[in-house]
Coordinates of C-alpha atoms and ligand atoms in Angstrom, one line a residue:
M40 CA 30.9 31.9 -0.1
S41 CA 32.2 35.5 -0.6
A42 CA 33.2 37.5 2.1
S43 CA 32.9 41.9 2.3
P44 CA 34.3 43.6 4.4
E45 CA 30.1 45.7 4.2
I46 CA 28.2 42.2 4.9
L47 CA 29.6 40.8 8.0
V48 CA 28.6 36.2 7.6
H49 CA 28.8 35.3 11.2
T50 CA 27.9 31.6 12.2
E51 CA 27.3 30.9 16.3
D52 CA 25.5 28.1 17.9
S53 CA 23.4 27.5 14.7
V54 CA 22.6 31.2 14.5
M55 CA 23.9 33.3 11.3
T56 CA 24.4 36.5 12.1
I57 CA 24.4 38.8 9.3
T58 CA 25.5 43.2 9.9
F59 CA 25.4 45.5 7.7
N60 CA 28.8 47.4 7.9
R61 CA 29.2 50.3 6.0
V62 CA 28.0 52.7 8.2
D63 CA 30.3 56.3 5.8
K64 CA 27.3 55.7 4.1
K65 CA 24.3 54.9 6.6
N66 CA 24.7 51.2 5.6
S67 CA 23.0 52.0 2.4
L68 CA 23.0 48.8 -0.4
T69 CA 25.1 49.2 -3.5
A70 CA 25.1 45.7 -6.1
A71 CA 27.6 43.9 -4.8
M72 CA 26.3 44.1 -1.5
Y73 CA 23.3 42.6 -2.6
G74 CA 25.7 39.7 -3.7
H75 CA 26.9 39.0 -0.6
L76 CA 23.4 39.4 0.8
S77 CA 22.3 36.9 -1.4
D78 CA 25.5 34.7 -1.2
A79 CA 24.5 33.9 2.3
L80 CA 21.4 33.5 1.9
D81 CA 22.1 31.1 -0.4
S82 CA 24.2 29.5 2.2
A83 CA 22.8 30.0 5.3
A84 CA 19.3 27.9 3.2
G85 CA 22.1 24.6 2.5
D86 CA 23.9 24.7 5.6
A87 CA 22.5 21.7 8.4
A88 CA 24.9 24.1 10.8
V89 CA 22.5 27.4 10.3
R90 CA 18.7 27.0 12.0
V91 CA 18.3 30.6 11.9
V92 CA 19.4 33.6 10.2
V93 CA 19.5 37.2 12.1
F94 CA 20.4 40.7 10.1
Q95 CA 21.5 43.5 12.1
G96 CA 23.4 46.6 11.1
H97 CA 24.6 49.9 13.9
V98 CA 23.0 51.1 17.0
L99 CA 22.5 54.6 14.7
I100 CA 21.6 53.2 11.7
F101 CA 20.0 50.2 9.8
S102 CA 20.4 51.1 6.5
A103 CA 19.8 54.2 3.9
G104 CA 18.6 51.5 1.6
N105 CA 19.4 50.9 -2.4
D106 CA 23.2 52.8 -2.4
I107 CA 21.4 55.3 -5.1
K108 CA 24.8 56.5 -6.6
D109 CA 24.8 52.7 -7.7
F110 CA 21.6 53.1 -8.8
L111 CA 22.4 55.8 -11.0
S112 CA 26.0 54.7 -12.6
V113 CA 24.6 50.9 -13.0
P114 CA 20.8 50.7 -12.5
P115 CA 19.5 46.8 -12.1
N116 CA 19.2 46.1 -15.6
D117 CA 17.0 42.5 -15.4
S118 CA 15.0 40.5 -12.9
D119 CA 18.7 38.8 -12.2
A120 CA 20.5 41.7 -10.9
P121 CA 21.5 42.0 -7.4
V122 CA 19.4 43.6 -5.7
F123 CA 15.9 41.6 -6.9
R124 CA 18.1 37.8 -6.5
F125 CA 18.5 39.5 -3.0
L126 CA 14.0 40.2 -3.0
R127 CA 13.7 36.4 -3.9
A128 CA 16.7 34.7 -1.6
L129 CA 14.7 36.6 1.1
S130 CA 11.1 36.1 0.9
T131 CA 11.6 32.3 -0.1
F132 CA 13.7 31.8 2.8
A133 CA 12.3 28.5 4.4
K134 CA 14.3 29.2 8.4
P135 CA 13.0 31.7 11.0
L136 CA 13.9 34.9 10.3
V137 CA 14.5 37.7 12.9
A138 CA 15.8 41.8 12.6
A139 CA 17.3 44.1 15.6
V140 CA 16.9 47.4 13.6
C141 CA 18.5 51.1 15.1
G142 CA 18.1 54.2 13.6
P143 CA 17.3 55.1 10.4
A144 CA 15.3 51.9 8.3
V145 CA 15.2 53.5 4.6
G146 CA 13.2 51.7 1.5
I147 CA 14.4 48.1 1.0
G148 CA 16.0 47.8 5.2
T149 CA 12.1 48.7 5.5
T150 CA 10.4 46.6 3.1
M151 CA 12.8 43.3 3.6
L152 CA 11.5 43.5 7.8
L153 CA 8.3 42.6 5.5
H154 CA 9.9 39.0 5.1
C155 CA 11.5 38.7 9.1
D156 CA 9.4 36.6 11.1
L157 CA 10.6 38.4 14.5
V158 CA 11.7 42.4 14.4
Y159 CA 13.0 44.1 17.6
A160 CA 13.9 48.0 17.4
G161 CA 15.5 50.6 18.6
D162 CA 13.5 53.3 20.4
N163 CA 15.0 54.8 17.8
A164 CA 14.1 53.6 15.1
A165 CA 12.8 55.6 12.2
F166 CA 11.4 53.6 9.9
S167 CA 10.7 55.8 6.4
L168 CA 9.4 54.7 2.4
P169 CA 10.3 57.1 0.0
F170 CA 9.8 55.6 -3.3
V171 CA 7.6 58.1 -4.7
N172 CA 9.6 61.2 -3.5
L173 CA 12.0 59.2 -5.4
G174 CA 10.1 58.6 -8.8
L175 CA 10.0 55.1 -8.6
C176 CA 7.6 52.7 -6.7
P177 CA 7.3 49.8 -3.8
E178 CA 9.8 46.4 -4.1
A179 CA 10.2 43.9 -1.7
G180 CA 6.3 43.0 -1.8
S181 CA 5.8 45.8 -0.7
S182 CA 3.1 46.8 -2.0
L183 CA 0.8 43.9 -1.1
L184 CA 2.1 43.1 2.1
L185 CA 1.9 46.4 3.7
P186 CA -1.8 46.9 2.8
Q187 CA -2.5 43.5 4.3
L188 CA -1.0 44.2 7.5
M189 CA -1.7 48.0 8.6
G190 CA -5.2 48.3 6.2
H191 CA -5.1 50.1 3.1
Q192 CA -5.2 53.8 4.6
R193 CA -2.2 53.5 6.6
A194 CA -0.5 51.6 4.0
A195 CA -1.3 54.7 1.7
E196 CA 0.1 57.3 4.2
A197 CA 3.6 55.6 4.2
L198 CA 4.4 54.3 1.0
L199 CA 2.3 57.9 -1.1
L200 CA 3.5 60.5 1.5
G201 CA 6.8 58.5 2.4
E202 CA 6.8 60.2 5.7
P203 CA 9.7 58.7 8.4
F204 CA 7.3 57.1 11.2
T205 CA 8.7 55.8 14.6
A206 CA 8.7 52.7 15.6
E207 CA 5.9 52.7 18.3
T208 CA 4.1 53.3 15.3
A209 CA 5.7 50.6 14.1
L210 CA 4.9 48.6 16.7
E211 CA 1.3 50.0 16.3
L212 CA 1.1 49.1 12.6
G213 CA 2.1 45.3 13.8
L214 CA 5.6 45.9 12.1
I215 CA 7.9 45.1 14.5
N216 CA 7.6 42.3 17.9
R217 CA 9.4 45.2 21.2
I218 CA 11.0 47.9 21.2
V219 CA 14.5 48.3 23.4
P220 CA 16.9 50.9 23.7
P221 CA 18.8 50.7 20.7
A222 CA 22.3 49.7 22.9
E223 CA 19.9 46.7 24.0
A224 CA 18.2 45.5 19.9
N225 CA 21.4 42.6 18.5
A226 CA 21.4 40.9 21.9
L227 CA 18.1 41.1 22.4
A228 CA 17.8 39.6 18.1
Q229 CA 20.4 37.3 19.0
M230 CA 18.7 35.9 22.4
Q231 CA 15.3 35.0 20.8
A232 CA 17.3 33.7 17.6
K233 CA 18.5 30.9 19.8
K234 CA 15.6 30.2 21.5
L235 CA 14.3 29.2 17.9
A236 CA 17.3 27.3 17.3
A237 CA 16.9 24.7 19.8
K238 CA 14.1 23.9 19.0
P239 CA 13.4 20.9 16.6
L240 CA 14.0 22.5 12.8
S241 CA 11.9 20.2 10.9
S242 CA 9.0 22.2 13.1
L243 CA 10.4 25.3 12.7
L244 CA 10.0 25.5 8.7
E245 CA 7.0 23.4 8.5
T246 CA 5.3 25.8 10.7
K247 CA 6.9 28.7 9.1
R248 CA 6.1 27.4 5.8
L249 CA 2.2 26.5 6.3
M250 CA 2.1 30.3 7.6
K251 CA 3.1 31.9 4.2
M252 CA 1.8 29.1 1.8
S253 CA -1.7 31.0 0.7
N254 CA 0.5 34.3 0.3
A255 CA 3.5 32.5 -1.4
P256 CA 2.5 32.4 -4.7
V257 CA 0.7 35.9 -4.4
V258 CA 4.3 37.5 -3.0
A259 CA 6.0 36.1 -5.4
G260 CA 3.3 37.2 -8.4
R261 CA 3.8 40.9 -7.1
I262 CA 7.3 40.9 -6.1
A263 CA 7.9 40.0 -9.9
E264 CA 5.7 43.0 -10.9
E265 CA 7.0 45.4 -8.7
I266 CA 10.6 44.3 -9.7
S267 CA 9.6 45.5 -13.8
S268 CA 8.0 48.4 -12.9
F269 CA 10.8 49.6 -10.3
G270 CA 12.9 48.3 -12.5
R271 CA 11.6 50.8 -16.0
M272 CA 11.0 53.7 -13.4
L273 CA 14.6 53.5 -12.4
R274 CA 15.2 55.0 -15.5
E275 CA 12.5 57.7 -16.4
P276 CA 12.9 61.3 -16.0
A277 CA 11.4 61.6 -12.1
A278 CA 14.3 59.1 -10.3
R279 CA 16.9 60.0 -12.1
E280 CA 16.3 64.2 -10.9
A281 CA 15.5 63.0 -7.7
F282 CA 18.5 60.7 -7.5
T283 CA 21.0 63.7 -9.0
A284 CA 19.1 65.7 -7.1
F285 CA 20.5 63.2 -3.3
V286 CA 24.1 63.5 -5.2
E287 CA 24.2 67.1 -5.8
K288 CA 22.3 67.9 -2.3
R289 CA 19.7 70.0 -3.2
R290 CA 15.5 69.5 -3.1
P291 CA 14.7 67.0 -6.7
D292 CA 12.7 69.0 -8.5
F293 CA 9.4 67.0 -10.4
A294 CA 7.5 70.9 -11.6
K295 CA 8.1 69.9 -14.9
L296 CA 7.9 66.0 -15.3
Ligands
COA563 N1 22.7 56.2 -1.1 C1 24.0 56.4 -1.1 N2 24.9 57.0 -0.2 C2 24.0 57.7 0.7 C3 22.7 57.2 0.6 C4 21.6 56.5 0.1 N3 21.4 56.0 -0.2 N4 22.2 57.2 2.4 C5 22.9 58.0 3.1 N5 23.7 58.0 1.8 C6 26.1 59.1 2.2 C7 24.9 60.4 1.5 O1 25.4 60.9 0.4 C8 26.8 61.1 3.1 O2 28.0 60.3 2.1 P1 28.6 62.1 2.1 O3 29.7 61.7 3.3 O4 30.1 60.8 0.9 O5 28.6 63.4 1.6 C9 26.5 59.8 3.4 O6 25.5 58.8 3.4 C10 26.2 60.1 5.4 O7 24.6 60.9 4.5 P2 24.0 61.8 5.7 O8 23.0 61.9 4.6 O9 24.8 62.9 5.5 O10 23.9 61.2 6.9 P3 22.3 61.9 7.8 O11 22.3 61.0 8.6 O12 22.4 63.3 7.8 O13 21.3 60.8 7.5 C11 20.0 59.2 6.0 C12 20.9 59.5 7.1 C13 19.7 57.7 5.7 C14 18.5 59.8 6.8 C15 19.7 60.3 4.9 O14 21.0 59.5 4.6 C16 19.1 59.3 3.6 O15 17.8 60.2 3.7 N6 19.7 59.0 2.3 C17 19.1 58.8 1.6 C18 17.8 57.9 1.6 C19 17.1 57.1 0.5 O16 16.5 58.2 -0.2 N7 17.6 55.7 0.6 C20 16.9 55.0 -0.4 C21 15.7 54.2 -0.7 S1 14.4 54.1 -2.9

């Protein structure tokens, strides 16, 4: 498995913990980091010593989503690009996935949670899906999974307006399982992961497969459709303006687009 200081991977007591560790850039995710995340999930899938995977960030930031500068300079150019490889590995991962979320969880920082089985949040968590504000469209199957989870109107509020929502709202919407003080979120995720790891793996795998089997082909199809739109929109004027504005620390101007 490829090692990286920005994606820490540690396995103990049958639990693989993957830590986003690029705090100075708010744990935004580069193509290289997506590659390491995919490698870690592939390794966990094939390793009998791993029964559960936990994602965590920093107590003040889960992830600011895709690295915008990286997207500007090296936009993913086909469906095998690292970001899309990660989405496929995540959405088809057969073993239980647990997440501990504190601070902002932006874009894929929120949509990846739709593929986790248990999500614990610090009371400082702030979820947001600013794809429209960036001239983009949803990814990770979120255009399907969010409306399924919370109904069209509430998903439209999250996806069309793109405004951040709190841990309390996320709990009410069914996106997370529990809210705790930020300093306790990682420990709670570890505790729940260890409980899962002590159970018969065959039962965990079969139960997760059965829970997801109706939706799995639809999710795979939607992720592919979103990848096609997202890849195209990344190169269009609205996204270029939004990304350039972010780099230049100004508000985007979509008036002429
Ligand atoms: N891509 C690239 N760099 C990012 C980033 C991202 N998604 N998010 C934050 N950073 C960088 C900033 O450019 C800044 O770098 P600098 O110190 O070199 O100027 C550093 O991380 C700190 O970010 P800052 O915005 O000052 O932190 P904050 O605490 O005020 O705000 C966020 C945190 C996450 C709310 C804010 O950074 C943000 O909204 N980021 C963009 C999120 C986004 O749109 N993601 C794309 C989703 S598809």
